[in-house]
Coordinates of C-alpha atoms in Angstrom, one line a residue:
X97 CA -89.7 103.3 -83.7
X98 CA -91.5 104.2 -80.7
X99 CA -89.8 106.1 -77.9
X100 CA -89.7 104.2 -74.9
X101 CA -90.3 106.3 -71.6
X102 CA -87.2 107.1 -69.4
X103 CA -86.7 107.5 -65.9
X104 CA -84.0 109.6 -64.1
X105 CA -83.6 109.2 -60.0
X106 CA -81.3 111.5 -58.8
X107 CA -80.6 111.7 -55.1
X108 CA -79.9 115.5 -52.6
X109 CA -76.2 113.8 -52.2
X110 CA -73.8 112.4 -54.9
X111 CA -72.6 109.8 -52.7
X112 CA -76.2 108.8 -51.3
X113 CA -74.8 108.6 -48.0
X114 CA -76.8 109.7 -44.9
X115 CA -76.9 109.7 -41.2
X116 CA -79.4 107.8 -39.9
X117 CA -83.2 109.5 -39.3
X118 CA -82.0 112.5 -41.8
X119 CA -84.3 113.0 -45.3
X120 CA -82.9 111.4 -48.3
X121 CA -84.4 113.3 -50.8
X122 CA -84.7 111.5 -54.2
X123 CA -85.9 113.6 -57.2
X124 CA -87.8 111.4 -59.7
X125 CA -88.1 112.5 -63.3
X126 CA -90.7 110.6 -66.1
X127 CA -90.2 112.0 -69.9
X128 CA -91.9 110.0 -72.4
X129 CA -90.8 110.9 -76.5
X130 CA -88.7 113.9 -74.7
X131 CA -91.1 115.7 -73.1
X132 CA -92.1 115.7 -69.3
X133 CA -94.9 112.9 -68.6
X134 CA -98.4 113.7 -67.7
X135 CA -99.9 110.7 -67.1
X136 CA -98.8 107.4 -65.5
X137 CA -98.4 105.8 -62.0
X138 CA -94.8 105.2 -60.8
X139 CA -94.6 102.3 -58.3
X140 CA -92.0 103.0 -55.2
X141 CA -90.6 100.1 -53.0
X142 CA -88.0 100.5 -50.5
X143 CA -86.4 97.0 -48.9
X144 CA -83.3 96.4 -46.6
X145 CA -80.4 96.4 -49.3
X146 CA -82.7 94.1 -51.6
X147 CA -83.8 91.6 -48.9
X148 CA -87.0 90.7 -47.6
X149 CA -87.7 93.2 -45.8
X150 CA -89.5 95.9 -46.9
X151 CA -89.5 99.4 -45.8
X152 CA -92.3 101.4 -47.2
X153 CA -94.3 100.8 -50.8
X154 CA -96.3 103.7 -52.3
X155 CA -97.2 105.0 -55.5
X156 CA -97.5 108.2 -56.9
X157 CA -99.9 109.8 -60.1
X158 CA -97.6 112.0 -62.6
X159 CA -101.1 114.5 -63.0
X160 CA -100.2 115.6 -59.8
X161 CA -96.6 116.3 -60.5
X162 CA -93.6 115.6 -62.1
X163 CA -90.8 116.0 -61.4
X164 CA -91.6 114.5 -57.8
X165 CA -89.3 114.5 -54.8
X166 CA -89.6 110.8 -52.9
X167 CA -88.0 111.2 -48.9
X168 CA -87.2 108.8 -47.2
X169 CA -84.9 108.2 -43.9
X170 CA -84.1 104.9 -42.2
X171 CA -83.9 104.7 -38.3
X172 CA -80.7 102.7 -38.1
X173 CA -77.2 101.9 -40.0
X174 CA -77.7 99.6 -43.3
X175 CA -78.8 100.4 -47.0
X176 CA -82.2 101.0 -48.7
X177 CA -82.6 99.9 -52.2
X178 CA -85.2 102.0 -53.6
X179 CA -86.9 100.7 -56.5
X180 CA -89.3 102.9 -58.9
X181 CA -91.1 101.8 -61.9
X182 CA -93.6 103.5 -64.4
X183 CA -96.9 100.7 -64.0
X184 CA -97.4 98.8 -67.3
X185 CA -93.9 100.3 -68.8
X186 CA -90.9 98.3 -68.5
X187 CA -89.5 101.7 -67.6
X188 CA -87.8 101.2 -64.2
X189 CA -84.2 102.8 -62.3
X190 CA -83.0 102.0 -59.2
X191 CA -80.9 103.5 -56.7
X192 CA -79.0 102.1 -53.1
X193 CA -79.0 104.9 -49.9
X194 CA -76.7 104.4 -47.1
X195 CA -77.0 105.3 -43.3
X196 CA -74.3 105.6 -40.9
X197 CA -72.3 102.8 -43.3
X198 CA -69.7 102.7 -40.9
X199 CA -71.8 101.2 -38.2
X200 CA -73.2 98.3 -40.2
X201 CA -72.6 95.4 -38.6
X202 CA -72.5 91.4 -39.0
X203 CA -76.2 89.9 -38.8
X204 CA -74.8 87.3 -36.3
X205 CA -71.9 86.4 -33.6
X206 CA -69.1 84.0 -34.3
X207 CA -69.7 80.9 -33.5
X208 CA -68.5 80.3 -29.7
X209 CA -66.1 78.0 -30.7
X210 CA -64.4 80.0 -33.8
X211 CA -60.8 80.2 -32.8
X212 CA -60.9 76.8 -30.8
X213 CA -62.5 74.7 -33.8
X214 CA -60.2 76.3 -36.7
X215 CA -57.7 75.7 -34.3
X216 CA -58.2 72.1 -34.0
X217 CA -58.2 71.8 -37.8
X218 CA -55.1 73.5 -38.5
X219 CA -53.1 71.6 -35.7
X220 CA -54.2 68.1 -37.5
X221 CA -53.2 69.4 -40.9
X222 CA -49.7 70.6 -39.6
X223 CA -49.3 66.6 -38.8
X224 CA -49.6 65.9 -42.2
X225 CA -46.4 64.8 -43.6
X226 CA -45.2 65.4 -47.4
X227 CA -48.3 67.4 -47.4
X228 CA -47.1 69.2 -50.8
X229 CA -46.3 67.9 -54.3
X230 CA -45.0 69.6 -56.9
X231 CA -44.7 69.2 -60.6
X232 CA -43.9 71.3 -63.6
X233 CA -46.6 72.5 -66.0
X234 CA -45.4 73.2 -69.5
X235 CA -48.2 74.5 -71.8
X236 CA -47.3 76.0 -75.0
X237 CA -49.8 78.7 -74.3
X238 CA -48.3 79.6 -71.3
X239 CA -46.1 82.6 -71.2
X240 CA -42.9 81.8 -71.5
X241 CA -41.6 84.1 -69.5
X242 CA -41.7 82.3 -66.3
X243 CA -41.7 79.0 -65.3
X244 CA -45.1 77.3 -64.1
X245 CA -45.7 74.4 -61.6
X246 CA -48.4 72.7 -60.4
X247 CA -48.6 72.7 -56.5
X248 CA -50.7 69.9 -54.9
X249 CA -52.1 70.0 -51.0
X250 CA -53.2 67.4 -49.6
X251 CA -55.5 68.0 -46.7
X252 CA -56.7 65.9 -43.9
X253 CA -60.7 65.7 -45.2
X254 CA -61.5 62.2 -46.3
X255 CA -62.1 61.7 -49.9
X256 CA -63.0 62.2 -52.8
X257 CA -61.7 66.0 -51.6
X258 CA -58.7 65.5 -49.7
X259 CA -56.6 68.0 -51.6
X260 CA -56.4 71.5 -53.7
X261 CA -54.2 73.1 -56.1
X262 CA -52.4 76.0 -57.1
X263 CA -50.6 77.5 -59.6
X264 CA -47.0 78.5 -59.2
X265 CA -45.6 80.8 -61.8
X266 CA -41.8 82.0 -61.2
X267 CA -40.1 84.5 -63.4
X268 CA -37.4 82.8 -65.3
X269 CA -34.8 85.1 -65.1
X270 CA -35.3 87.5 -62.0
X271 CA -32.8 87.5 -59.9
X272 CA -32.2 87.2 -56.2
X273 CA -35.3 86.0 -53.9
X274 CA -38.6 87.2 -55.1
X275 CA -41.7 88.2 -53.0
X276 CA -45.3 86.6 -54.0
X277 CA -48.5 87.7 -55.1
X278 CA -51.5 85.4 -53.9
X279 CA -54.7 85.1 -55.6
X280 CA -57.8 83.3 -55.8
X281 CA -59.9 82.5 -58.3
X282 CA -63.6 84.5 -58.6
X283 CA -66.5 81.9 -58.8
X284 CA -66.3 79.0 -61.5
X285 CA -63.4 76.5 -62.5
X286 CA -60.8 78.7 -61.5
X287 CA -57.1 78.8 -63.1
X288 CA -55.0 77.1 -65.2
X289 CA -52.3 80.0 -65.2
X290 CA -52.1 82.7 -62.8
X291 CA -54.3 85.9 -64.3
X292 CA -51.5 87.6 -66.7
X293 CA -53.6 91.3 -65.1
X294 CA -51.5 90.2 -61.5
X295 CA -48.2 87.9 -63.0
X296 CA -45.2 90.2 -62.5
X297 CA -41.6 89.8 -64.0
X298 CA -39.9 90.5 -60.9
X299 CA -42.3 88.4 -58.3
X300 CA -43.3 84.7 -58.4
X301 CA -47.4 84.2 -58.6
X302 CA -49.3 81.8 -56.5
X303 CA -53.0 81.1 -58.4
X304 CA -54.8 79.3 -56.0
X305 CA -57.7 76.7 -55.8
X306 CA -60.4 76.0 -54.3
X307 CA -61.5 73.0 -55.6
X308 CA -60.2 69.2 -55.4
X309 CA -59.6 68.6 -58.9
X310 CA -56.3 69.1 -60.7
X311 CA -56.6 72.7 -62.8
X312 CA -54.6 71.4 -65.3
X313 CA -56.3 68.2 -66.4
X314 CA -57.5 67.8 -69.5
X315 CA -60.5 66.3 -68.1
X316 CA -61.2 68.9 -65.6
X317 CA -63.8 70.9 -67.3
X318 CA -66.1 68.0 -67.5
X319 CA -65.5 67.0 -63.7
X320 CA -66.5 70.2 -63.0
X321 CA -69.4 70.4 -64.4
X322 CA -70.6 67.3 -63.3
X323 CA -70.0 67.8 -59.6
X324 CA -71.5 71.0 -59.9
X325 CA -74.4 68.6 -60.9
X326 CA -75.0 67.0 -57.8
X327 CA -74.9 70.1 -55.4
X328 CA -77.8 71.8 -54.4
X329 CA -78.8 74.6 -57.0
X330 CA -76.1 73.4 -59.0
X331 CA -73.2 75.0 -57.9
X332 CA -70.0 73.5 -55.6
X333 CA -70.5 76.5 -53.2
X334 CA -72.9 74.7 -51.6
X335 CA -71.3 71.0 -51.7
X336 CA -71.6 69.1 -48.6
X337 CA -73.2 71.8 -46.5
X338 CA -75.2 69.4 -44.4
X339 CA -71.8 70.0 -41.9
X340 CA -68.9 72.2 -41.2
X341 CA -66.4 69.2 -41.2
X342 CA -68.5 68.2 -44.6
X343 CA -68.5 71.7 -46.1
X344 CA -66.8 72.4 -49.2
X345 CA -65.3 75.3 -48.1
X346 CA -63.3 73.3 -45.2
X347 CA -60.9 71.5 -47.7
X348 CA -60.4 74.5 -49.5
X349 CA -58.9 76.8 -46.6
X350 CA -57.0 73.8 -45.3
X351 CA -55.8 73.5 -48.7
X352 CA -55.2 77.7 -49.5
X353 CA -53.5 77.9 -46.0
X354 CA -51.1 74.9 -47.1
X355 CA -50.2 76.3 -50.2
X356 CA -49.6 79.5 -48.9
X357 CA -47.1 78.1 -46.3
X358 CA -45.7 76.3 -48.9
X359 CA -44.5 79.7 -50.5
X360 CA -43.3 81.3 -47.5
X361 CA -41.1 78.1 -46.7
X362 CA -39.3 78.8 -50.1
X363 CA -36.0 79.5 -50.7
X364 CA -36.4 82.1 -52.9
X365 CA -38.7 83.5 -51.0
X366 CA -38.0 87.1 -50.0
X367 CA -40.6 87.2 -47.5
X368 CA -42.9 89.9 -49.2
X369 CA -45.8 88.3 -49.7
X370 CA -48.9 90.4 -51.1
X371 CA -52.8 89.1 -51.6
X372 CA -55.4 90.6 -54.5
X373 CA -58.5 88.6 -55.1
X374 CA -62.1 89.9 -56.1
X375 CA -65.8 88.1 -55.4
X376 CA -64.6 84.7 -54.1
X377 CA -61.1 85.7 -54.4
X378 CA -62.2 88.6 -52.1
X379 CA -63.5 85.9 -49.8
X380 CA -60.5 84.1 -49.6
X381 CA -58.3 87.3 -49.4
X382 CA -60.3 87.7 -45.7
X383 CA -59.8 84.4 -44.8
X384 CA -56.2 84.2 -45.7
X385 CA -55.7 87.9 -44.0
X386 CA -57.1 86.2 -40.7
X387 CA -55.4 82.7 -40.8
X388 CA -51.9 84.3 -41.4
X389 CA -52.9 87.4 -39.6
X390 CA -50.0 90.2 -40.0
X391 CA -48.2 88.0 -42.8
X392 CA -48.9 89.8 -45.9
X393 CA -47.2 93.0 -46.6
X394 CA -51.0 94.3 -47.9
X395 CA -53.9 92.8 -49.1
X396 CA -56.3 94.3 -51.7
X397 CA -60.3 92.8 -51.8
X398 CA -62.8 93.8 -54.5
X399 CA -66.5 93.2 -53.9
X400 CA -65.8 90.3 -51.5
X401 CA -67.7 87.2 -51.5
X402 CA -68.6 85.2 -48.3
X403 CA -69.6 87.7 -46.0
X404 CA -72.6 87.8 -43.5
X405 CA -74.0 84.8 -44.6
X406 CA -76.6 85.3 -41.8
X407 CA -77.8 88.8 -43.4
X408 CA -80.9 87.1 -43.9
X409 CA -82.1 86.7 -40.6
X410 CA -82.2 90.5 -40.2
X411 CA -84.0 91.1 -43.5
X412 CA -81.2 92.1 -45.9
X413 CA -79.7 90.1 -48.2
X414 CA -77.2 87.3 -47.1
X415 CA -73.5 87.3 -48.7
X416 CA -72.9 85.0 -51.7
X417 CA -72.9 82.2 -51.9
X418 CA -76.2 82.5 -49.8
X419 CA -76.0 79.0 -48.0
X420 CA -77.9 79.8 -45.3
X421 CA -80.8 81.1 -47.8
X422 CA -80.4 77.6 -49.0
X423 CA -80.4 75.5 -46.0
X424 CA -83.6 77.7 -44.6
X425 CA -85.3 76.5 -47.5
X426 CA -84.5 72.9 -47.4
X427 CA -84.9 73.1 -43.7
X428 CA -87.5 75.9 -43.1
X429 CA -87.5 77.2 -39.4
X430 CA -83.7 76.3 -38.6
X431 CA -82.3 79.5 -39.1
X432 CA -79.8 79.0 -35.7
X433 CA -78.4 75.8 -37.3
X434 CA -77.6 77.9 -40.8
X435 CA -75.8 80.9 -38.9
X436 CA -74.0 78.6 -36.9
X437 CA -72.7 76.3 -39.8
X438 CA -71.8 78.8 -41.9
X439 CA -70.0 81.5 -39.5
X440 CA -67.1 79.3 -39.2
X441 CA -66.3 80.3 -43.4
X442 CA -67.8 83.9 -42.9
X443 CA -65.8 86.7 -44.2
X444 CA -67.5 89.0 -41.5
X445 CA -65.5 86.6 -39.1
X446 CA -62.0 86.3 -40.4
X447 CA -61.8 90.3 -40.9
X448 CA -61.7 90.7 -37.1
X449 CA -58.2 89.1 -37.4
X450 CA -56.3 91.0 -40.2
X451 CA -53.3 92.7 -38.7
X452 CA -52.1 93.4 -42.8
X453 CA -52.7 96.2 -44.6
X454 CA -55.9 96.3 -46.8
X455 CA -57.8 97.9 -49.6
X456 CA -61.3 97.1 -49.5
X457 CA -63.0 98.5 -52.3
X458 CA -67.7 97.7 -52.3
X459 CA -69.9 98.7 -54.7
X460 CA -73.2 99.6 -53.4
X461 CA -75.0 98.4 -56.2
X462 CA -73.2 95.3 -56.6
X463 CA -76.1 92.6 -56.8
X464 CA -73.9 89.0 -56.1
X465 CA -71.9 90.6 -53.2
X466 CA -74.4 93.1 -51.5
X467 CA -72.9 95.6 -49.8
X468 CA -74.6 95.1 -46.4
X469 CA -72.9 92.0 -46.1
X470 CA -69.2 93.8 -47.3
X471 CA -69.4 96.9 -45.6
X472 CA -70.2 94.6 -42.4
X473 CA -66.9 92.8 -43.4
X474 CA -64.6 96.1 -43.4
X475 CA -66.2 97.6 -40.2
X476 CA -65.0 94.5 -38.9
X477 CA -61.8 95.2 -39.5
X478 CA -59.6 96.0 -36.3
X479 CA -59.6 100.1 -36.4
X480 CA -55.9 99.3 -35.2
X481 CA -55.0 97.5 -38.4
X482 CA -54.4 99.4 -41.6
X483 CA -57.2 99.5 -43.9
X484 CA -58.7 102.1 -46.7
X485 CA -62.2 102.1 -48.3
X486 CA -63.0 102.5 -51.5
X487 CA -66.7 103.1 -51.7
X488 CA -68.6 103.2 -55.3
X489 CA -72.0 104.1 -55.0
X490 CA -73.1 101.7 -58.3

C-alpha cells in the first residue's frame, strides 16, 4: 500500500507553556514514503482554544523549506490551538500553546444575585420534610461484599422531576463508623452501582444522580432515552433551559446536596467524607466543594465539565455542556440572557467557594471539557484554599 504522508509538530518547550507576547516556536516536519517532502502546501490556523475566534491563518510551500519553524505569540492569558494540514492530504496534527495559564480567567461575572438566589433555594428545600427514602437494592451482580441501597431525594421542583437518586454501597463487615467517598456520574445514564475503580472495603460509597429517574428500574434505560428525545440536541443537559428555576441542573444540585447531607447525618458516619468525579462528575465535584464549602476532607476533579459556560462570548470555546452555544442559536443576539441563566450552575462559580482540599487535573487537548474553560475553574480557586494542578499538555 501506499504510504500516507506524516506530519510531526514539535514545539521550543515540552510543556507548550509561554508568557504572554514571548515566541512559541513550533517546528513543522512533512515526510512523505520516509523521506523529507518537497512539494505541498501546509495550511496553518491558529483560533482561541478551538473557538471562533481566529488568530492568524497562513500557509506555507514545502519548495521553500522543510523543516519550517511557525512562531507565534499571543498578547494576553488563554490557549492557541494551532491547527496544520498538508492541502488535499488528509495528513493533519494539531497542537494547544498556553500563555500565562495561571491568569485565565472566567468569560463572565456571577450573576449578582449568586449567593442570595442558591440561598433561597436551599432554605425551601431544608423545609422539606421526610425529604429522603431509602430502600435496599439486592442485585445478584452486585458485589457482595457490601450492602447496596437505593437513596431517594425528593426536591422541591414541581414534577415530573421533583427528585434524584443515589447509590449507597456500605461494606458489610467493616467495623466502627466509616468515612464516604462521593461521586457522580460522567455524562449519560449514570449508575446502578457505585464504580467498583472508587468502592472501598473499609468506606461506605455514595454514587450519585443527576437525573429524576430511579437508576435501578428496569425500565430506566428506555426513559432515558426517550427524554433525551425531547431536549434540544438530544441530550438532558439542556432539559428545560428556557429558566434557572426550569433548568435541569436545578433538581439535580438540590437533589446531590440532599443526599450528601443525608450521609453526613449518618450514624456510622465518621465524618471523613472525600469527593472524586471526572467530566460531569468533575462538575458536580465543584459544585458540591462550594455548597458544603470546607466539608470534604479533599476533593479530586478530572477534566471538569460545566465550566465557563460564557467562554463563547470571548471567542474560545464554552464549557460542556455548551448551553449558552445553544440558547445563542435558538435565540441569536441574546448572549446577556445565556450568561446570566447559566452562571448560576457554572463551575467557574462554585470554585470561588471551595475551602477543601483539591486535585484538579486538565488536559490541554481535551476536546469536550476545553481547558480555557477548566483552567478558568482552578484559578478560581481561593489561593487560600488547598489545591494542586495537574496539567497534561494532550
Amino acid at each position: 500500500p501506499l504510504l500516507q504522508p506524516k506530519m510531526t509538530v514539535v514545539p521550543d518547550r515540552g510543556w507548550q507553556i509561554y508568557p504572554c507576547n514571548s515566541n512559541a516556536n513550533v517546528k513543522v516536519t512533512v515526510t512523505t514514503k520516509g523521506a523529507i517532502a518537497k512539494e505541498g502546501v501546509v495550511s496553518l490556523k491558529v483560533t482561541n482554544d478551538g473557538g471562533k475566534e481566529v488568530f492568524e491563518e497562513k500557509t506555507v510551500d514545502l519548495a521553500q523549506g522543510n523543516p519550517f519553524v511557525y512562531t507565534f505569540k499571543m498578547p494576553k492569558p488563554g490557549f492557541a490551538l494551532v491547527d496544520v494540514t498538508l492541502k488535499e492530504s488528509p495528513c493533519r496534527n494539531r497542537l494547544k500553546l498556553g500563555f500565562d495559564i495561571e491568569k485565565v480567567m472566567p468569560a463572565a461575572p456571577e450573576p449578582r444575585d449568586f449567593d442570595a438566589w442558591w440561598a433561597a433555594q436551599f432554605a425551601e428545600q431544608d423545609k422539606l420534610k421526610d425529604a429522603i427514602s431509602i430502600r435496599r437494592a439486592d442485585f445478584p451482580t452486585f458485589d457482595q461484599r457490601w450492602d447496596y441501597y437505593c437513596v431517594r431525594a425528593k426536591t422541591i421542583v414541581p414534577a415530573p422531576d421533583g427528585c434524584t437518586y443515589g447509590i449507597l454501597s456500605v461494606p458489610k463487615d467493616a467495623k466502627g463508623k466509616l468515612g464516604c467517598i462521593v461521586i457522580t456520574q460522567c455524562v449519560g445514564p449514570g449508575y446502578t452501582t457505585p464504580d467498583p475503580n472508587y468502592a472501598r472495603t473499609d468506606m461506605m460509597t455514595l454514587a450519585l444522580s443527576v437525573h429524576p429517574w430511579d437508576p435501578i428500574d428496569p425500565g430506566f434505560d428506555k426513559t432515558f432515552a426517550e427524554e433525551n428525545k425531547k431536549c434540544v440536541n438530544g441530550t438532558y443537559t439542556l432539559r428545560r433551559f428556557e429558566s434557572r428555576e426550569t433548568y435541569h441542573y436545578r433538581n439535580a444540585v438540590l437533589g446531590c446536596r440532599e443526599l450528601v447531607k443525608y450521609v453526613r447525618g449518618r450514624k456510622d458516619f465518621s465524618g471523613e467524607l472525600f469527593y472524586v468525579g471526572g467530566s460531569q462528575g468533575g462538575g458536580f465535584g465543584l459544585i458540591l466543594g462550594g455548597v458544603f464549602k470546607d466539608a470534604f476532607r479533599a476533593i479530586a476533579v478530572q477534566m471538569p465539565a460545566m465550566c465557563d459556560f460564557a467562554g463563547f462570548t470571548l471567542g474560545r470555546r464554552s464549557g460542556w455542556p455548551y448551553p449558552g452555544d445553544a440558547w445563542v442559536k435558538l435565540h441569536p443576539g441574546d448572549e446577556a440572557a445565556a450568561v446570566e441563566r447559566f452562571g448560576y450552575f457554572d463551575g467557574v462559580n462554585w470554585a470561588k467557594r471551595i475551602k477543601s482540599p483539591i486535585l484538579f487535573t486538565i488536559g490541554a487537548m481535551d476536546d469536550c471539557c476545553p481547558v480555557s474553560g477548566t483552567m478558568a475553574a482552578y484559578n478560581s480557586i481561593p489561593r487560600s484554599t488547598v489545591k494542586f494542578l495537574q496539567y497534561g499538555k494532550d
